[in-house]
Short mmCIF file of C-alpha atoms and ligand atoms in Angstrom, two decimals:
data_model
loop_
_atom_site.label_atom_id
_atom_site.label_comp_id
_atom_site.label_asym_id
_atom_site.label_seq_id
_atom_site.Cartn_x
_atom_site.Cartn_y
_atom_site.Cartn_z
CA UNK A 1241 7.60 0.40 18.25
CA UNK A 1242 6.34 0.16 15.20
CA UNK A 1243 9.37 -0.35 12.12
CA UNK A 1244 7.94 -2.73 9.64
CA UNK A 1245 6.15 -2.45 7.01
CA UNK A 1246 4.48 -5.53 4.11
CA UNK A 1247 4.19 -4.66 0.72
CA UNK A 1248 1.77 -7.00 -1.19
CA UNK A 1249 2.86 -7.33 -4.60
CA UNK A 1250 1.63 -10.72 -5.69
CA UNK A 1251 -1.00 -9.49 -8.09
CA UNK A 1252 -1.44 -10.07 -11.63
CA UNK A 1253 -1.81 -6.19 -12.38
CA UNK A 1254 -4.53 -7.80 -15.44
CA UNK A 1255 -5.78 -4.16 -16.06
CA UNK A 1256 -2.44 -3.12 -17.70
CA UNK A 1257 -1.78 -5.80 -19.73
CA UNK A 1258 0.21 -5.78 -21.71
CA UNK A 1259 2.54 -3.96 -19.91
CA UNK A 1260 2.75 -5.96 -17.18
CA UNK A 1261 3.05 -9.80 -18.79
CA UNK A 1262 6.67 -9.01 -18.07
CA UNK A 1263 6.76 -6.55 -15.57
CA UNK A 1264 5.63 -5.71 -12.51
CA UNK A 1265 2.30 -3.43 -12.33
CA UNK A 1266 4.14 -1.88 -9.63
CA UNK A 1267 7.02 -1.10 -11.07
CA UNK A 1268 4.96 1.03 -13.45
CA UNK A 1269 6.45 4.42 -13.38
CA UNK A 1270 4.96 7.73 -12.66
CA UNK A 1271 6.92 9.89 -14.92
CA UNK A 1272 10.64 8.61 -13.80
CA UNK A 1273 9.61 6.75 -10.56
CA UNK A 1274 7.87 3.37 -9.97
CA UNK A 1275 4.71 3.48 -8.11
CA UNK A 1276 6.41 1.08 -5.30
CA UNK A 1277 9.29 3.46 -4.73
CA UNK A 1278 6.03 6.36 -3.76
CA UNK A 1279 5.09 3.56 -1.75
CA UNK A 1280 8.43 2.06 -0.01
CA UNK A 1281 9.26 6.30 0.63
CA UNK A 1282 6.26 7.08 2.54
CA UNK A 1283 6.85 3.65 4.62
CA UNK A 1284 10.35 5.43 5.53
CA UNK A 1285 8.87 8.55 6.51
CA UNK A 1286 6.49 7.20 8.52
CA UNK A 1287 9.58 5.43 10.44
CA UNK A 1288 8.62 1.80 9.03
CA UNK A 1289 12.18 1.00 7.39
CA UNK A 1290 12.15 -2.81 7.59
CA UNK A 1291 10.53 -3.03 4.42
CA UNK A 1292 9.23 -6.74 2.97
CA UNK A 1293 7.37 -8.04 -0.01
CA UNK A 1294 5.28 -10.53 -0.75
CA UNK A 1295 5.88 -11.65 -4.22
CA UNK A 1296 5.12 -13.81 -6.68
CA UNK A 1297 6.37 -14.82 -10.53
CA UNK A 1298 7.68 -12.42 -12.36
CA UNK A 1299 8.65 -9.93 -10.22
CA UNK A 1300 12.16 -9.64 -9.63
CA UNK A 1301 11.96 -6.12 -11.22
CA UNK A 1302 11.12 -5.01 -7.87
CA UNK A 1303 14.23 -6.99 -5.79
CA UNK A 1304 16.81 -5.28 -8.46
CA UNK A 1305 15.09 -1.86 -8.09
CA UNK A 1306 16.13 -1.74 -4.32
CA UNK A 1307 19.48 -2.87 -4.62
CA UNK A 1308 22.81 -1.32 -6.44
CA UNK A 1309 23.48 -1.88 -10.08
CA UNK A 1310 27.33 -1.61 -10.01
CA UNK A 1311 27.67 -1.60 -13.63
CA UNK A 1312 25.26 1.52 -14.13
CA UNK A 1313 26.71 3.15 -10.66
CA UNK A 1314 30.00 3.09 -12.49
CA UNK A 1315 29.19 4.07 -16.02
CA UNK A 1316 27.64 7.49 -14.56
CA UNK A 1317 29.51 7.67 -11.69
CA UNK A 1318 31.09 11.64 -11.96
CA UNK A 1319 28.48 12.77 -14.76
CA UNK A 1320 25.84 14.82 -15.00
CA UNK A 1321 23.34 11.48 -14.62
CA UNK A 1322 24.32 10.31 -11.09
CA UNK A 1323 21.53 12.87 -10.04
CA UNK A 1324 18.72 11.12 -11.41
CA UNK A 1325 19.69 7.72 -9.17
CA UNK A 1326 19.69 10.17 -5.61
CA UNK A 1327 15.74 9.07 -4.95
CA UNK A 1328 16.70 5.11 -5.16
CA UNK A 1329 20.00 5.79 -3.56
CA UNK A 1330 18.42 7.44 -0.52
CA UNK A 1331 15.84 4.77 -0.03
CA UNK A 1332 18.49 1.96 -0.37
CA UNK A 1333 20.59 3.55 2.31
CA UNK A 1334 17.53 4.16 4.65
CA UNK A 1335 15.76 0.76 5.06
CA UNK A 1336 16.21 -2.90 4.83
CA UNK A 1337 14.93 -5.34 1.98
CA UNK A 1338 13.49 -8.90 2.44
CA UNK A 1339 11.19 -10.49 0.10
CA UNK A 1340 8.90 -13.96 0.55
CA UNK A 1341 6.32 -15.87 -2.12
CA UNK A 1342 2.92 -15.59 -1.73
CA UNK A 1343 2.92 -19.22 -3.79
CA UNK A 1344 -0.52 -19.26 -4.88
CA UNK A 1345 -2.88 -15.75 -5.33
CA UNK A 1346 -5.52 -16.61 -3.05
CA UNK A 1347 -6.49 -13.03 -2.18
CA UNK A 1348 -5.01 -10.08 -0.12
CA UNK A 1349 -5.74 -12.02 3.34
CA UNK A 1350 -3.68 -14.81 2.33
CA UNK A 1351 -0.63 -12.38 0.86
CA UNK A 1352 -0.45 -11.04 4.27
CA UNK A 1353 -0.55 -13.91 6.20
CA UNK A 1354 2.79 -15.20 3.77
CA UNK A 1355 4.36 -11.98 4.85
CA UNK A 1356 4.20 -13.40 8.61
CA UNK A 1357 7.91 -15.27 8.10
CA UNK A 1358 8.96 -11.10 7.83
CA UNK A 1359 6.92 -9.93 10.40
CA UNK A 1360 6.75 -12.12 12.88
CA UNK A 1361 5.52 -11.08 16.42
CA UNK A 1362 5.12 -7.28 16.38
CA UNK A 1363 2.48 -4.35 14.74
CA UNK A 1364 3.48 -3.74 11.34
CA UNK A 1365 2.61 -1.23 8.49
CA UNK A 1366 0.63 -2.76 5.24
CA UNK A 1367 0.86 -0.53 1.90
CA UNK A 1368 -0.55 -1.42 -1.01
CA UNK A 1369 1.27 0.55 -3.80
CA UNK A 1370 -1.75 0.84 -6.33
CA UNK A 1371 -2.97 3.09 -4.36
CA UNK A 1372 -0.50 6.08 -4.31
CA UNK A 1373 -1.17 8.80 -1.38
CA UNK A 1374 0.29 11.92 -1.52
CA UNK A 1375 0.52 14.47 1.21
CA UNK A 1376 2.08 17.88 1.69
CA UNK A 1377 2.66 17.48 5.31
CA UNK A 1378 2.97 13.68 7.27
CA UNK A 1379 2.02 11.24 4.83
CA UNK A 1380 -0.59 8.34 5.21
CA UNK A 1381 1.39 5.94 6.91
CA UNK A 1382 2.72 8.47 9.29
CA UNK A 1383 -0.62 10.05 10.35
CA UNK A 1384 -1.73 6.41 11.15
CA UNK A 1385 1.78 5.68 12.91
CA UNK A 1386 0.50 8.48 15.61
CA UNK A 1387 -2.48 7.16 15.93
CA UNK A 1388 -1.28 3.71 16.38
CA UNK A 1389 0.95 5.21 19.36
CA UNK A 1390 -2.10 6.97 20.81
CA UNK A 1391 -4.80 3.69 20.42
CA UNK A 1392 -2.20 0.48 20.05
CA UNK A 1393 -5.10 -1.47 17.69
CA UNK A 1394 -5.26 -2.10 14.07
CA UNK A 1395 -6.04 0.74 12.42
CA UNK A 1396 -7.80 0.85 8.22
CA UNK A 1397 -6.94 4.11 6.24
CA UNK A 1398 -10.66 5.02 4.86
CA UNK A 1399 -11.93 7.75 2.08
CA UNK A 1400 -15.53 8.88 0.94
CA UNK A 1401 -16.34 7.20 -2.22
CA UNK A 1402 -19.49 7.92 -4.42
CA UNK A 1403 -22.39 5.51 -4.10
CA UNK A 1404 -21.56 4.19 -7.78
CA UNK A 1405 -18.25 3.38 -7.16
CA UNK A 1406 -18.57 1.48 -3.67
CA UNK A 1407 -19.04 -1.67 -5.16
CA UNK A 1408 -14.85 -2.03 -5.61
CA UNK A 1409 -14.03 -1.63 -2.18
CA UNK A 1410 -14.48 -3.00 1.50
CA UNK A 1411 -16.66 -0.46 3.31
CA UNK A 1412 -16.53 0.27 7.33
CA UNK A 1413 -19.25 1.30 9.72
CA UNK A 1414 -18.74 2.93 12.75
CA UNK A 1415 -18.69 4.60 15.39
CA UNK A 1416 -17.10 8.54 15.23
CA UNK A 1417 -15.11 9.01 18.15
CA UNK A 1418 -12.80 12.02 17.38
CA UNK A 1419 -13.40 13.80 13.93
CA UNK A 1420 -12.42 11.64 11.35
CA UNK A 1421 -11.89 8.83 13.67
CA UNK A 1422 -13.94 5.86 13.70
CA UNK A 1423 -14.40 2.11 16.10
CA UNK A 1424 -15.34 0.24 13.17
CA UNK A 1425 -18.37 -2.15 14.05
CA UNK A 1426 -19.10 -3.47 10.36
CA UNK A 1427 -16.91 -4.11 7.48
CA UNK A 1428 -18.42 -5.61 4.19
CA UNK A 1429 -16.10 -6.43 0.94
CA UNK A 1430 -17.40 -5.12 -2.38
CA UNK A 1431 -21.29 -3.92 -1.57
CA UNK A 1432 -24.02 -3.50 -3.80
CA UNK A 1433 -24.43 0.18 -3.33
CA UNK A 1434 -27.98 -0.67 -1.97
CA UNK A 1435 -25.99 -2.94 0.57
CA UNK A 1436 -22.93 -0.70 1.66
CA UNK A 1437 -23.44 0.17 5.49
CA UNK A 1438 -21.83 3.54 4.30
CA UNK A 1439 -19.78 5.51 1.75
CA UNK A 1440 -16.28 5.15 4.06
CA UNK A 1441 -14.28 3.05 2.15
CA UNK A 1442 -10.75 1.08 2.99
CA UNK A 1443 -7.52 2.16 0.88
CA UNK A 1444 -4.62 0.39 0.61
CA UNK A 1445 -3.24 1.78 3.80
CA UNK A 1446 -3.19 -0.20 6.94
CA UNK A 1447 -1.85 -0.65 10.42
CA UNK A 1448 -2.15 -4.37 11.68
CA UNK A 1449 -1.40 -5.60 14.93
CA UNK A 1450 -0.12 -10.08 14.72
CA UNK A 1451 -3.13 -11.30 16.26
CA UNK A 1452 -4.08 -10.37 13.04
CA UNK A 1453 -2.36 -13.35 11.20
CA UNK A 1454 -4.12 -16.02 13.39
CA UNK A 1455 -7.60 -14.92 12.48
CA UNK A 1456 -6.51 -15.02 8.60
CA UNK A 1457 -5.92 -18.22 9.17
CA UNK A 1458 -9.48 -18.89 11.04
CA UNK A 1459 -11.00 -16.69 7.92
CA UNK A 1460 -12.42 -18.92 5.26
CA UNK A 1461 -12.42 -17.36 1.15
CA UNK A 1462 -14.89 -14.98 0.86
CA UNK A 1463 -15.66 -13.21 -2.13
CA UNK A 1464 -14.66 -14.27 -5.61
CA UNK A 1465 -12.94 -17.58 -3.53
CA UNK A 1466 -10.53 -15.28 -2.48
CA UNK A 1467 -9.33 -14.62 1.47
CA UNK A 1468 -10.47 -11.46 2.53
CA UNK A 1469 -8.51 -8.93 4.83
CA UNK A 1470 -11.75 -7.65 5.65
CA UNK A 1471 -13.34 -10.77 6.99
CA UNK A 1472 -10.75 -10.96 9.49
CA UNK A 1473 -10.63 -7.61 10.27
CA UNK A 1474 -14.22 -7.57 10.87
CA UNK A 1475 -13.64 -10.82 13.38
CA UNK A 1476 -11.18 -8.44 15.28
CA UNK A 1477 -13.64 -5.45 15.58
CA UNK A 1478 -15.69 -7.68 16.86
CA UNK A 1479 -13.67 -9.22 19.42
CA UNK A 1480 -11.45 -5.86 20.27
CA UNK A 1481 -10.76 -2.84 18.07
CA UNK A 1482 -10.44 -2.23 15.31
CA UNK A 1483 -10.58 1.89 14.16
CA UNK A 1484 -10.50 3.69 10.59
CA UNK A 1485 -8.98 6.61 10.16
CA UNK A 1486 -10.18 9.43 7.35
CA UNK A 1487 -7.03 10.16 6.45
CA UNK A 1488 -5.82 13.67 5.46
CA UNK A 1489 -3.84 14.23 1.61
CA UNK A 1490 -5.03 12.95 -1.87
CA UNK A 1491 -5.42 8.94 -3.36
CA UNK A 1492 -4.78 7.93 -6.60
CA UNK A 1493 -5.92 4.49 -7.71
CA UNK A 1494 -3.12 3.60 -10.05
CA UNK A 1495 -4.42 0.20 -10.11
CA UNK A 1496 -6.84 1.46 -12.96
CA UNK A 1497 -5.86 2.94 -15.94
CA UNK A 1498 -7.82 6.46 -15.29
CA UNK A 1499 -6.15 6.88 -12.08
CA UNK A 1500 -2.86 5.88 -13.07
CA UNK A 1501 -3.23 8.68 -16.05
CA UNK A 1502 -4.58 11.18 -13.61
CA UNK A 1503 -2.02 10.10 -11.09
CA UNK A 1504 1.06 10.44 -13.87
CA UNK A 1505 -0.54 13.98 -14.85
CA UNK A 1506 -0.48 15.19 -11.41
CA UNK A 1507 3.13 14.12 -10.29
CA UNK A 1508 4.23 15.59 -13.82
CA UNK A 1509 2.85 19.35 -12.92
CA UNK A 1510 2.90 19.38 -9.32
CA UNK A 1511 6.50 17.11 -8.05
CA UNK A 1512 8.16 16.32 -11.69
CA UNK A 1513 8.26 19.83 -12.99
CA UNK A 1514 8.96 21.94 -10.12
CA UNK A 1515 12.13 19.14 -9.00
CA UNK A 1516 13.55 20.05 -12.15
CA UNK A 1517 13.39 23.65 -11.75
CA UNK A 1518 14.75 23.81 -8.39
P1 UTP B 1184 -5.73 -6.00 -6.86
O1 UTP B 1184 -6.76 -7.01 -7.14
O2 UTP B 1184 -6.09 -4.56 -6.94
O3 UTP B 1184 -4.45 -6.18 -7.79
O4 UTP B 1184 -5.08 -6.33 -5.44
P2 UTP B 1184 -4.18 -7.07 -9.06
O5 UTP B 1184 -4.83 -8.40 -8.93
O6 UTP B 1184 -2.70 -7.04 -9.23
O7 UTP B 1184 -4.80 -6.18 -10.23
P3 UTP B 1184 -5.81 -6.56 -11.41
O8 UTP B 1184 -7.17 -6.47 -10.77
O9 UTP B 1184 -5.46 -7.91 -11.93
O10 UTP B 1184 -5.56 -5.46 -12.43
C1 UTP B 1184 -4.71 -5.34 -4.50
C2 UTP B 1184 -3.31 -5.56 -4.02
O11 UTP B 1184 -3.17 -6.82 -3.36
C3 UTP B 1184 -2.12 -7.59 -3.90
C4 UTP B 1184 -1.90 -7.01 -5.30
O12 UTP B 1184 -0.55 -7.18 -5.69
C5 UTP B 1184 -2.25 -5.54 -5.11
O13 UTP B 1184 -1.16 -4.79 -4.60
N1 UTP B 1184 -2.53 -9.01 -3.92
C6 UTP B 1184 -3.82 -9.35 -4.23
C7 UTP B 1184 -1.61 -10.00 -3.60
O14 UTP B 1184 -0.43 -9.72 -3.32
N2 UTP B 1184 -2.02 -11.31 -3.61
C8 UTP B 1184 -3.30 -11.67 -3.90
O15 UTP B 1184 -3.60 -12.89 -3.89
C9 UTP B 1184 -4.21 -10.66 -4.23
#
């Protein structure tokens, strides 16, 4: 079944400079984690523990993060600190790491096509860690796992947006067939709010199955030059199914700096504080 997941981590991360000239947007923490750990833990829950990345320059942050630093382990090792490494630890110890260059940034399409030498021949789980999804029961990836199991087609994670904020993400239409459940038949990058064929919009959640990589490849740059997921998404909606899900739990768009602050504010009260009491 289903037990790998792509992590997309190419990007510039151009709305935190200068914080990230250096470093990784997604290594950006939220209080004392980085946002790809959030990301990487809710691919484990959701059983997806063959975890790869699609990188690009300066991000090797991100490779050291999942892998043991022997001269920390040591000077801690017995203290009062070793606690504060059990998150990374766990994660470590419960999934694999592989990592491949998306060589030029030519748009989220093309990042996940590069992450085909990972994936090869099977459904796998996309997560895009800007977008951090919290849930107090199954998270994201796991409702959609289910689902997957139940419908075996690609399947978009999708949220309600207002009309004036449309315009930054691809937007679905379809058709509603369980609550919350939709066959998409329409799929449009970036609308105009005049344009958008609704207000359902796609999150950084997704569940692809490899036919997938062949119509990337068919799909020429779209919007801003750049090769759209969307676009071929929309080509395999067209040709089979594909189905968005209205997921159930709370997104943060820490891609922007007002999410990432209302994002960092929320973990603080509501996971930070309480850890640290019990
Ligand atoms: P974004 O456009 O939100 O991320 O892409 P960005 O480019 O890093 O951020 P800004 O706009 O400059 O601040 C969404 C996701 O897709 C990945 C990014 O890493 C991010 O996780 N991505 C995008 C790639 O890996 N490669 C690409 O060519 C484009």
């Amino acid at each position: 079944m289903l037990k790998k997941c792509l992590f997309p981590v190419a990007g510039y991360g151009t709305r935190f400079l200068p914080a990230t000239k250096a470093m990784p947007k997604e290594m950006l923490p939220l209080v004392n984690k980085p946002l790809v750990q959030y990301g990487v833990e809710e691919a484990i829950e959701a059983g997806l523990t063959e975890v790869g990345f699609v990188t690009g320059r300066g991000k090797r942050a991100i490779e050291d993060h999942f892998d043991t630093n022997f001269e920390l382990e040591q000077q801690i090792a017995g203290t009062g600190k070793e606690r504060y490494l059990d998150s990374v630890r766990k994660v470590i110890d419960s999934a694999s790491f592989s990592y491949t260059r998306q060589g030029e940034m030519k748009g989220l399409g093309d990042a996940i096509l590069q992450g085909q030498r990972l994936i090869g021949d099977e459904a796998f789980g996309v997560v895009l860690a800007d977008d951090l999804c919290l849930n107090e029961e199954l998270g994201v990836l796991g409702q959609m796992v289910q689902l997957y199991k139940q419908f075996r087609c690609s399947i978009v994670a999708v949220e309600e947006v207002p009309k004036e904020q449309i315009h930054k993400f691809g937007v679905i239409a379809g058709n509603e067939i369980k609550p919350g459940l939709y066959q998409v038949t329409d799929m449009v990058e970036k609308p105009k709010a005049e344009d958008a064929p609704s207000n359902m919009a796609i999150i950084g959640r997704y569940i692809l199955t490899p036919d997938i990589f062949d119509l990337i490849r068919e799909t020429p740059p779209g919007k801003n030059g750049e090769v759209q997921i969307t676009d071929a998404l929309l080509t395999q909606a067209k040709r089979g199914c594909v189905l968005a899900y209205r997921f159930k739990g709370r997104r943060f768009d820490c891609g922007s700096v007002d999410g990432f602050v209302e994002a960092t504010n929320h973990v603080y009260k509501n996971i930070y504080l309480p850890g640290e009491k019990g």
